[in-house]
XYZ file of C-alpha atoms in Angstrom:
683
model
C 170.023 74.599 100.950
C 171.004 71.220 102.264
C 173.706 70.999 104.879
C 173.904 67.259 105.420
C 177.289 65.718 106.144
C 178.468 63.582 103.211
C 181.751 62.069 104.285
C 183.624 59.879 101.826
C 186.986 58.125 101.904
C 187.539 57.440 98.195
C 187.591 60.090 95.469
C 187.351 59.404 91.737
C 188.818 62.123 89.521
C 186.861 62.196 86.256
C 189.580 63.912 84.263
C 193.131 63.558 82.983
C 196.408 65.455 82.719
C 197.635 68.079 85.142
C 194.287 68.771 86.843
C 193.795 65.091 87.672
C 197.285 64.947 89.205
C 196.721 68.204 91.079
C 193.367 67.083 92.599
C 194.808 63.727 93.641
C 197.710 65.479 95.386
C 195.368 67.292 97.761
C 193.097 64.270 98.153
C 196.022 62.126 99.295
C 197.107 64.844 101.738
C 193.604 64.668 103.234
C 193.873 60.896 103.631
C 191.556 59.992 100.763
C 192.069 57.092 98.382
C 192.234 58.186 94.745
C 190.796 56.609 91.615
C 191.789 57.622 88.095
C 189.919 56.938 84.873
C 191.554 56.756 81.472
C 191.106 56.237 77.763
C 193.205 53.921 75.634
C 195.386 56.892 74.680
C 196.095 57.547 78.370
C 196.695 53.977 79.558
C 200.232 54.891 80.664
C 199.578 58.524 81.548
C 200.923 60.152 84.690
C 197.540 60.538 86.391
C 196.994 56.803 85.959
C 200.398 55.972 87.423
C 199.851 58.178 90.467
C 196.356 56.992 91.449
C 195.651 54.226 93.952
C 193.351 52.617 91.394
C 192.578 53.274 87.729
C 189.692 52.186 85.517
C 189.571 52.142 81.712
C 186.679 54.068 80.192
C 187.054 53.360 76.479
C 188.821 54.394 73.248
C 190.866 57.556 72.815
C 188.076 59.836 71.591
C 186.690 61.829 74.542
C 183.088 61.121 73.553
C 183.821 57.407 73.896
C 185.696 57.689 77.196
C 185.917 60.800 79.398
C 182.481 62.045 78.306
C 180.682 58.720 78.864
C 178.573 59.364 81.949
C 177.575 55.712 82.453
C 181.193 54.521 82.239
C 182.388 57.090 84.801
C 179.607 56.211 87.250
C 180.280 52.495 86.814
C 183.981 53.119 87.564
C 182.956 54.846 90.810
C 180.725 51.917 91.768
C 183.450 49.353 91.023
C 186.009 51.155 93.166
C 183.722 52.262 95.999
C 184.284 55.958 95.286
C 181.841 58.030 97.305
C 182.597 61.240 95.425
C 183.678 62.401 91.980
C 185.786 65.484 91.272
C 185.335 66.554 87.627
C 188.379 68.843 87.290
C 187.713 71.274 84.431
C 186.484 70.530 80.938
C 184.849 67.206 80.035
C 181.930 66.637 82.469
C 182.735 69.455 84.892
C 179.796 71.620 83.773
C 177.418 68.880 82.665
C 174.110 69.153 84.527
C 172.735 65.731 83.511
C 175.952 64.144 84.816
C 175.421 65.783 88.214
C 171.806 64.590 88.262
C 172.922 61.054 87.404
C 175.416 61.122 90.285
C 172.702 62.248 92.676
C 170.516 59.318 91.603
C 173.468 56.968 92.066
C 174.143 58.295 95.577
C 177.574 59.670 94.624
C 178.708 63.117 95.778
C 179.615 65.596 93.062
C 182.481 67.884 94.052
C 180.930 70.979 92.570
C 177.709 72.973 92.367
C 174.184 71.585 92.042
C 172.855 70.791 88.579
C 170.473 73.756 88.774
C 173.388 76.195 89.159
C 175.249 74.629 86.241
C 172.122 74.907 84.091
C 171.606 78.534 85.116
C 175.084 79.533 83.959
C 175.555 76.926 81.225
C 173.108 78.715 78.966
C 174.811 82.067 78.568
C 171.707 83.780 77.258
C 169.603 82.796 80.268
C 172.534 83.604 82.552
C 172.554 87.201 81.305
C 168.939 87.595 82.391
C 169.689 86.168 85.845
C 172.648 88.492 86.262
C 170.584 91.492 85.286
C 168.091 90.515 87.973
C 170.948 90.298 90.504
C 172.189 93.772 89.631
C 175.367 92.614 87.910
C 176.339 94.943 84.998
C 176.118 93.439 81.482
C 177.775 94.093 78.113
C 175.301 95.183 75.389
C 174.376 92.221 73.195
C 171.841 89.700 71.871
C 171.058 86.625 73.969
C 167.757 85.480 72.455
C 166.453 82.061 71.476
C 165.801 82.952 67.831
C 168.888 81.700 65.993
C 167.910 82.541 62.430
C 170.971 83.606 60.437
C 169.357 86.768 59.152
C 168.180 87.785 62.613
C 171.614 87.220 64.132
C 173.182 89.271 61.362
C 170.654 92.063 61.937
C 171.350 92.045 65.684
C 175.097 92.264 65.037
C 174.509 95.190 62.679
C 172.396 96.873 65.364
C 175.016 96.401 68.100
C 177.761 97.722 65.837
C 181.034 96.099 64.803
C 183.275 94.691 66.043
C 181.097 92.081 67.770
C 181.976 88.874 69.560
C 180.224 85.649 68.549
C 180.117 83.156 71.430
C 178.733 79.650 71.812
C 175.802 79.909 74.201
C 176.606 76.544 75.779
C 180.391 76.835 75.694
C 183.546 78.230 77.168
C 187.335 78.026 76.950
C 187.474 79.923 73.658
C 185.602 77.203 71.722
C 182.988 78.517 69.303
C 184.117 82.096 69.809
C 185.242 84.608 67.183
C 185.577 88.344 66.763
C 183.740 89.677 63.725
C 185.259 92.926 62.511
C 182.709 93.785 59.823
C 179.372 92.751 58.343
C 181.144 91.124 55.385
C 182.765 88.491 57.597
C 179.746 87.704 59.746
C 178.335 84.633 57.973
C 181.677 82.825 57.644
C 182.436 83.474 61.313
C 178.975 82.274 62.321
C 179.369 79.030 60.362
C 182.788 78.370 61.887
C 181.581 79.093 65.420
C 178.632 76.775 65.015
C 180.836 73.930 63.808
C 183.225 74.354 66.745
C 180.351 74.667 69.210
C 178.623 71.558 67.878
C 181.848 69.562 68.071
C 182.731 70.746 71.582
C 179.317 71.054 73.257
C 176.737 69.424 71.003
C 174.950 72.773 70.750
C 175.021 75.360 67.946
C 173.268 78.286 69.650
C 175.104 81.590 69.564
C 174.999 84.851 71.463
C 176.395 88.173 70.312
C 178.118 90.830 72.404
C 179.603 94.216 71.719
C 183.349 93.661 71.446
C 185.132 96.165 73.667
C 188.350 97.210 71.963
C 190.623 97.594 74.997
C 189.121 95.676 77.911
C 190.968 93.690 80.531
C 189.783 90.218 81.465
C 189.490 90.236 85.253
C 187.799 87.374 87.074
C 186.798 86.860 90.695
C 187.163 83.589 92.594
C 184.019 82.881 94.611
C 183.227 80.123 97.084
C 179.915 79.158 98.672
C 178.938 76.394 101.060
C 175.633 74.640 101.716
C 175.102 76.663 104.917
C 174.473 79.953 103.127
C 177.993 81.359 103.396
C 179.722 82.984 100.431
C 183.066 84.746 99.977
C 185.304 86.027 97.208
C 189.009 85.182 97.206
C 189.963 88.299 95.256
C 190.665 88.608 91.557
C 192.925 87.447 88.759
C 193.947 89.263 85.584
C 193.779 86.936 82.577
C 194.079 89.481 79.782
C 196.979 87.864 77.894
C 195.225 85.427 75.571
C 195.528 83.797 72.199
C 192.402 82.602 70.390
C 190.425 83.750 73.432
C 192.284 81.245 75.592
C 194.448 82.425 78.461
C 198.227 82.180 78.312
C 199.486 84.219 81.277
C 197.481 84.926 84.439
C 198.298 86.872 87.554
C 196.857 87.716 90.956
C 196.042 90.199 92.199
C 195.108 92.216 89.103
C 197.456 95.197 88.661
C 196.094 98.656 89.391
C 193.039 97.533 91.367
C 191.846 99.944 94.039
C 190.387 98.510 97.225
C 187.013 99.996 96.297
C 186.955 98.429 92.833
C 188.132 95.089 94.264
C 185.275 95.152 96.771
C 182.689 96.156 94.145
C 183.695 93.374 91.770
C 183.967 90.834 94.581
C 180.545 91.639 95.963
C 179.008 91.561 92.463
C 180.542 88.101 91.961
C 179.095 86.812 95.230
C 175.676 88.234 94.257
C 175.926 86.344 90.977
C 176.661 83.103 92.842
C 173.855 83.605 95.351
C 171.390 84.349 92.531
C 171.700 80.775 91.254
C 172.043 78.970 94.606
C 175.702 78.203 94.047
C 177.758 75.764 96.161
C 181.500 75.177 95.790
C 184.240 76.915 93.792
C 183.261 79.167 90.923
C 184.683 82.023 88.887
C 182.785 85.084 87.743
C 184.490 86.642 84.740
C 184.289 90.353 83.979
C 185.467 92.695 81.268
C 187.111 95.685 82.951
C 187.185 98.855 80.858
C 189.823 101.567 81.090
C 187.432 103.884 82.969
C 186.953 101.345 85.772
C 183.530 100.136 84.629
C 183.107 96.378 84.540
C 180.669 94.017 82.828
C 179.648 90.429 83.522
C 180.990 88.053 80.880
C 180.234 84.556 82.186
C 180.510 82.324 85.214
C 182.547 79.139 85.150
C 180.820 76.694 87.475
C 183.974 74.767 88.281
C 187.564 75.154 89.355
C 189.579 77.269 86.912
C 192.857 76.350 85.244
C 194.416 79.441 86.830
C 193.293 78.759 90.412
C 196.910 78.283 91.644
C 197.665 82.028 91.504
C 194.798 82.594 93.953
C 196.194 79.845 96.169
C 199.605 81.504 96.087
C 198.406 84.939 97.242
C 195.882 83.671 99.819
C 197.762 80.669 101.203
C 194.635 78.522 100.739
C 194.239 75.125 99.018
C 191.121 75.572 96.887
C 190.787 71.865 96.129
C 190.752 71.167 99.859
C 188.025 73.808 100.211
C 186.082 72.038 97.446
C 186.338 68.664 99.117
C 185.361 69.994 102.538
C 182.358 71.853 101.138
C 181.347 68.678 99.255
C 181.455 66.846 102.612
C 178.947 69.350 103.990
C 181.392 71.453 106.005
C 181.304 75.234 106.306
C 183.760 77.479 104.476
C 187.109 77.465 106.307
C 187.312 81.285 106.468
C 184.988 84.297 106.439
C 185.480 87.290 104.133
C 187.257 89.443 106.716
C 189.719 86.612 107.415
C 190.976 86.465 103.825
C 194.043 88.527 102.893
C 196.365 89.047 99.925
C 200.085 88.363 100.319
C 202.474 89.210 97.495
C 201.941 88.567 93.802
C 201.680 85.447 91.647
C 201.912 84.524 87.960
C 200.881 81.408 86.061
C 202.248 80.558 82.610
C 200.503 77.852 80.616
C 202.866 75.546 78.753
C 201.203 74.326 75.555
C 202.325 71.784 72.979
C 201.944 74.239 70.118
C 203.962 76.295 67.668
C 203.513 80.060 68.174
C 205.562 80.718 65.033
C 202.982 78.879 62.915
C 199.778 80.442 64.214
C 199.881 78.341 67.405
C 199.348 75.043 65.601
C 199.075 72.208 68.144
C 202.004 69.780 68.286
C 202.226 66.100 69.108
C 204.983 63.606 69.807
C 207.078 62.053 72.559
C 208.504 64.141 75.377
C 212.165 63.210 75.314
C 212.788 65.396 78.352
C 210.559 67.268 80.771
C 212.223 68.741 83.838
C 212.494 71.884 85.946
C 215.897 72.392 87.555
C 215.070 74.690 90.476
C 218.375 74.095 92.243
C 220.475 74.841 89.197
C 218.512 78.020 88.577
C 218.828 79.125 92.189
C 215.045 79.189 92.694
C 213.183 78.761 95.992
C 210.949 75.623 95.790
C 208.431 77.425 98.005
C 208.100 80.178 95.406
C 207.860 78.033 92.266
C 205.300 75.343 91.488
C 204.959 73.168 88.390
C 201.546 71.559 87.953
C 201.867 69.033 85.147
C 200.257 65.888 83.845
C 203.285 64.648 81.920
C 206.772 63.340 82.556
C 209.788 62.471 80.438
C 208.849 59.695 78.016
C 205.134 60.510 77.851
C 203.424 60.924 74.480
C 201.400 64.021 73.620
C 198.480 62.889 71.454
C 196.111 64.694 69.104
C 193.033 63.758 71.108
C 193.056 66.278 73.957
C 193.833 69.847 74.918
C 197.487 70.746 74.146
C 198.254 72.148 77.622
C 201.123 70.192 79.189
C 201.686 72.047 82.438
C 201.339 75.272 84.398
C 204.327 77.107 85.841
C 203.273 79.132 88.900
C 205.487 81.546 90.830
C 205.155 83.877 93.819
C 206.998 87.029 94.856
C 206.742 89.787 97.417
C 205.546 92.120 94.646
C 204.820 92.008 90.905
C 208.366 92.819 89.798
C 209.878 90.136 91.993
C 207.312 87.545 90.890
C 207.932 88.406 87.231
C 211.702 88.023 87.651
C 211.125 84.609 89.233
C 208.829 83.606 86.382
C 211.467 84.423 83.785
C 214.164 82.464 85.610
C 211.826 79.511 86.023
C 210.867 79.524 82.336
C 214.549 79.505 81.397
C 215.100 76.540 83.738
C 212.216 74.540 82.247
C 213.700 71.900 79.938
C 211.165 70.497 77.461
C 212.418 68.481 74.521
C 210.906 66.291 71.838
C 207.707 68.302 71.344
C 207.370 71.875 70.114
C 206.059 74.132 72.896
C 205.353 77.800 73.553
C 208.058 78.084 76.247
C 210.199 80.584 74.333
C 207.082 82.583 73.437
C 206.128 82.735 77.130
C 209.545 84.189 77.847
C 209.039 86.858 75.198
C 205.668 87.710 76.713
C 206.960 87.903 80.269
C 209.908 90.111 79.306
C 207.947 92.396 76.997
C 208.145 96.048 78.105
C 204.370 96.518 77.747
C 203.646 93.509 79.967
C 206.188 94.619 82.541
C 204.544 98.046 82.436
C 201.046 96.586 83.049
C 199.748 97.780 79.659
C 197.194 94.990 79.604
C 194.094 94.209 77.566
C 192.635 91.139 75.872
C 194.299 92.007 72.548
C 197.751 92.239 74.077
C 199.282 89.603 71.791
C 197.670 91.055 68.653
C 198.703 94.614 69.518
C 202.298 93.620 70.212
C 202.612 91.078 67.411
C 205.365 93.007 65.656
C 207.687 92.734 68.655
C 206.514 89.387 70.038
C 207.088 87.755 66.669
C 209.955 89.971 65.524
C 212.472 88.400 63.171
C 215.058 86.701 65.312
C 218.718 87.545 64.907
C 220.153 84.149 64.062
C 223.865 83.612 64.580
C 226.238 82.013 62.125
C 226.901 79.306 64.727
C 223.192 78.457 64.824
C 222.961 78.205 61.025
C 226.124 76.123 60.939
C 224.950 73.787 63.713
C 221.583 73.264 62.035
C 223.212 72.670 58.660
C 225.769 70.217 60.030
C 223.135 68.270 61.921
C 220.979 68.202 58.791
C 223.859 67.021 56.643
C 224.767 64.334 59.153
C 221.145 63.192 59.266
C 221.085 62.936 55.480
C 224.212 60.834 55.491
C 222.753 58.512 58.121
C 219.480 58.032 56.263
C 220.602 58.031 52.661
C 220.158 54.287 52.249
C 217.034 53.989 54.397
C 213.367 54.618 53.650
C 213.810 58.257 54.569
C 211.739 60.804 52.654
C 215.079 62.321 51.637
C 215.692 59.349 49.312
C 213.173 60.500 46.750
C 214.783 63.928 46.532
C 218.441 63.283 45.888
C 221.201 61.125 44.529
C 223.338 61.401 47.639
C 226.116 58.771 47.869
C 228.374 57.952 50.755
C 232.161 57.954 50.353
C 232.181 60.126 47.263
C 232.768 63.820 46.641
C 229.512 65.710 46.917
C 227.945 69.084 47.423
C 224.617 69.509 49.200
C 222.564 72.690 49.368
C 220.168 73.215 52.274
C 217.579 75.939 52.730
C 217.297 77.006 56.376
C 214.778 79.368 57.929
C 212.967 80.018 61.191
C 209.528 79.377 59.679
C 208.987 76.076 57.939
C 206.271 77.467 55.685
C 208.784 79.788 54.009
C 210.633 76.770 52.635
C 207.902 76.416 50.003
C 209.724 78.898 47.774
C 213.188 78.225 49.117
C 214.816 78.183 45.688
C 213.681 81.713 44.904
C 216.623 84.092 45.408
C 214.467 86.507 47.412
C 212.658 83.917 49.547
C 211.771 85.616 52.809
C 213.870 84.575 55.798
C 215.590 81.731 53.953
C 219.345 81.205 54.160
C 221.007 78.873 51.663
C 223.863 76.810 53.061
C 226.117 74.932 50.659
C 228.118 72.105 52.161
C 231.028 70.458 50.356
C 233.527 67.761 51.320
C 235.603 65.086 49.590
C 235.116 62.176 51.999
C 233.232 61.500 55.221
C 236.427 61.979 57.204
C 236.962 65.500 55.918
C 235.514 68.641 57.471
C 232.642 70.363 55.734
C 233.194 73.583 53.846
C 230.060 75.594 54.539
C 229.121 78.607 52.471
C 226.591 80.771 54.307
C 225.789 83.869 52.314
C 229.117 85.328 51.192
C 231.141 83.550 53.874
C 232.849 80.158 53.512
C 233.911 78.343 56.691
C 235.646 75.091 57.525
C 233.238 73.330 59.885
C 233.133 70.283 62.109
C 230.400 68.949 64.394
C 231.055 66.853 67.489
C 228.283 65.306 69.591
C 228.909 65.601 73.323
C 226.814 64.390 76.259
C 223.039 64.621 76.013
C 222.022 67.299 73.528
C 225.306 69.156 73.758
C 227.305 69.576 70.568
C 230.531 71.333 69.706
C 230.605 73.359 66.504
C 234.053 74.327 65.217
C 234.160 77.070 62.598
C 237.573 78.014 61.206
C 239.199 76.684 64.359
C 236.836 78.477 66.776
C 235.046 75.863 68.858
C 231.770 76.656 70.571
C 229.528 74.498 72.752
C 225.765 74.551 72.034
C 222.648 72.607 72.936
C 220.964 71.211 69.827
C 218.149 68.725 69.464
C 216.823 67.181 66.283
C 213.141 67.488 65.368
C 211.003 66.094 62.562
C 211.684 68.977 60.214
C 214.600 70.799 61.730
C 216.671 71.499 64.779
C 216.422 73.572 67.956
C 219.657 75.290 68.971
C 220.189 76.771 72.446
C 223.087 79.166 72.925
C 223.706 82.260 75.034
C 223.071 85.083 74.502
C 220.816 84.344 71.511
C 218.675 81.896 73.485
C 216.518 79.396 71.620
C 216.652 79.239 67.825
C 214.497 76.818 65.865
C 215.496 76.297 62.240
C 213.726 74.221 59.608
C 215.560 72.776 56.646
C 214.932 71.380 53.205
C 217.411 70.096 50.668
C 217.405 72.033 47.400
C 220.014 70.365 45.195
C 219.617 70.704 41.440
C 217.832 67.341 41.252
C 215.587 68.100 44.233
C 211.891 67.868 43.434
C 210.782 69.338 46.750
C 209.542 72.616 45.321
C 207.349 70.846 42.799
C 205.938 68.548 45.480
C 205.213 71.423 47.817
C 203.339 73.321 45.133
C 201.327 70.323 43.919
C 200.233 68.965 47.305
C 199.004 70.249 50.637
C 200.012 68.305 53.725
C 198.496 68.175 57.204
C 200.463 70.407 59.608
C 199.323 68.313 62.604
C 197.370 65.209 63.540
C 193.647 65.896 63.436
C 190.260 65.351 61.827
C 188.941 66.739 58.566
C 185.897 68.888 59.392
C 184.848 70.278 56.020
C 185.881 70.469 52.359
C 185.196 74.023 51.189
C 185.685 73.702 47.420
C 184.911 71.152 44.729
C 187.634 69.305 42.774
C 188.349 71.254 39.620
C 187.089 74.529 41.081
C 189.307 77.500 40.291
C 190.744 79.140 43.428
C 192.957 82.097 44.236
C 196.010 82.106 46.478
C 194.961 82.226 50.144
C 191.423 80.967 49.494
C 190.226 78.469 52.181
C 190.172 74.915 50.824
C 189.387 72.733 53.823
C 189.029 72.832 57.593
C 190.779 70.547 60.073
C 190.158 70.160 63.799
C 192.880 69.250 66.302
C 192.892 69.503 70.074
C 189.394 71.048 70.022
C 190.345 73.923 67.687
C 189.687 74.453 63.965
C 192.467 75.193 61.446
C 191.866 76.300 57.864
C 194.046 75.061 55.005
C 194.399 77.654 52.228
C 195.450 77.590 48.592
C 199.239 78.038 48.220
C 198.813 79.723 44.835
C 196.271 80.467 42.126
C 195.049 77.260 40.516
C 192.579 74.467 41.271
C 192.229 71.406 43.492
C 192.739 68.282 41.404
C 191.506 65.910 44.121
C 191.053 65.507 47.876
C 192.623 62.506 49.598
C 190.306 62.645 52.621
C 186.643 63.297 53.325
C 184.951 65.140 56.176
C 185.218 63.055 59.332
C 188.456 61.300 58.352
C 191.415 61.275 60.744
C 194.753 62.379 59.286
C 198.303 62.243 60.551
C 200.859 65.024 60.546
C 202.470 65.171 57.103
C 199.682 63.250 55.319
C 198.954 64.598 51.837
C 195.503 66.181 52.069
C 194.938 67.126 48.438
C 196.487 67.402 45.002
C 196.830 71.005 43.876
C 197.381 72.186 40.329
C 198.937 75.664 40.243
C 197.909 77.988 37.470
C 200.257 77.830 34.503
């Protein structure tokens, strides 16, 4: 191993978002100048604003900007950056990039290219780990990628199996296959995702353990032969194989098991000549046995929980090791203090299968003082601020909320208070879902495994008790919006004959899930509440009929998002913000309620339009058309595949019938709400 001193005074961060901001924070504290790089979509992004210098890489698409090795190296040359920190994702585990930096005389803040290559190919990595005495999950990791052979290997292992991209990570190109019947479709989907994310279609197959925990160990090695583990993190709460909540230390770990896993992780790192920060991920079974899953040869998204319990700055460790210094501490000098949680805030809609969301952040703030929280116990790592735009081009994670407590219960209480104090408006997020996770009895009771969300779906996604005030507020805001837009180019214009200053009655369908509005006119439509609003003139109050109850209602806008709803003389203050398709209402004790609306007057053609067209639920790219125009299909049959924020989403037939025509081809970019195809329901 080399141990030469490689001092540098300028650091280029080859990434974006929260990790770029987080790395630059430590770099500045160490007296280093910081350089940001950006795409056209990120020209005004927070990481660009905070850097000492910033260099444009190219257009919005990552392959034309953040993944362009030559452009990143040229940016380092132009700014005199002696080192590049890759963050995570993008070029962080790209061996050829590291080799190119070495040729250019630029220090890579990370492991050598040989270590990245050793762990980048998961099949080869399994062999190396076996040699190092690290336990492995039964599976197939061979080079032969013939469909029939892969199917035979899966049959031999026994279902369920886990298909994983050999060159990937982060949940991309990964699917659970429950039976032989679903193998080929899952394989095709995984290959498409893997090709799009990593340029590599090779797959490996593993036995899918039904109740494992995902426990990973933070390792660190320097170029002087020293290696340590900074304990473990439990990352079992996941959706789509991507982590949502992480904590350190892992609950229920004995000192012996902690030592065994830690030492196995260090052996794994030594086996490949590792230098820098890395994470060895294990599946921990209920009987205490553990199996190597993969090694991430970079800093992890969840590294802050390790920092919280150890009191160490892992980015500072990375930079010092990259400069040729020894590890700051030996194994016996590292200790655990308290407990820490990290909650990942995503721009996504948990109520609609976690569809990614885009738009402008009208507000993004964490009021620690108002919530009575200790700033030393709560940390918000984010790459966005109020006014920033969340685009379709990158990962939907907006920020990470990290908390610390003397023990798990105290840390969890702090997490819940901090989530409640986090004010995010303008873009749909998973904040309310995170609160439901963190307050769930099974999570509080440490009943953890990687299928936690699936197993507790009934309670995590239980039908919300929606108050009359919430329905009334949503209806009044919707009615007011209609009145404001009735003579504009609003989409509402093609659905109604609404006239100002004349007696009128308007019927709205309201529900917590926008998809249910498809059949809103049906009397038994699931979760849909019909609100009928009537008034003589604009100056009069509305008479709202909600179910069997008729109320006299007024709406008054107060400061900010505050509104006052008066129902039969009873005035109540709420927080309500308007979205593209509905309204979010905040009121104690019900908490957050999100209601979608659609007008269903007698002359409304919305139902017909919904049945005859299929619209894009988010901005994205068409990946594949799965049927031919004119082909007969059944309700629920996959019609086309879209990709957004690095994940695939399948559009299905809304009813029996056939596709009359597609409006887009594979490779086309579509916007949220664009009509994707014309659908002819069966007569």
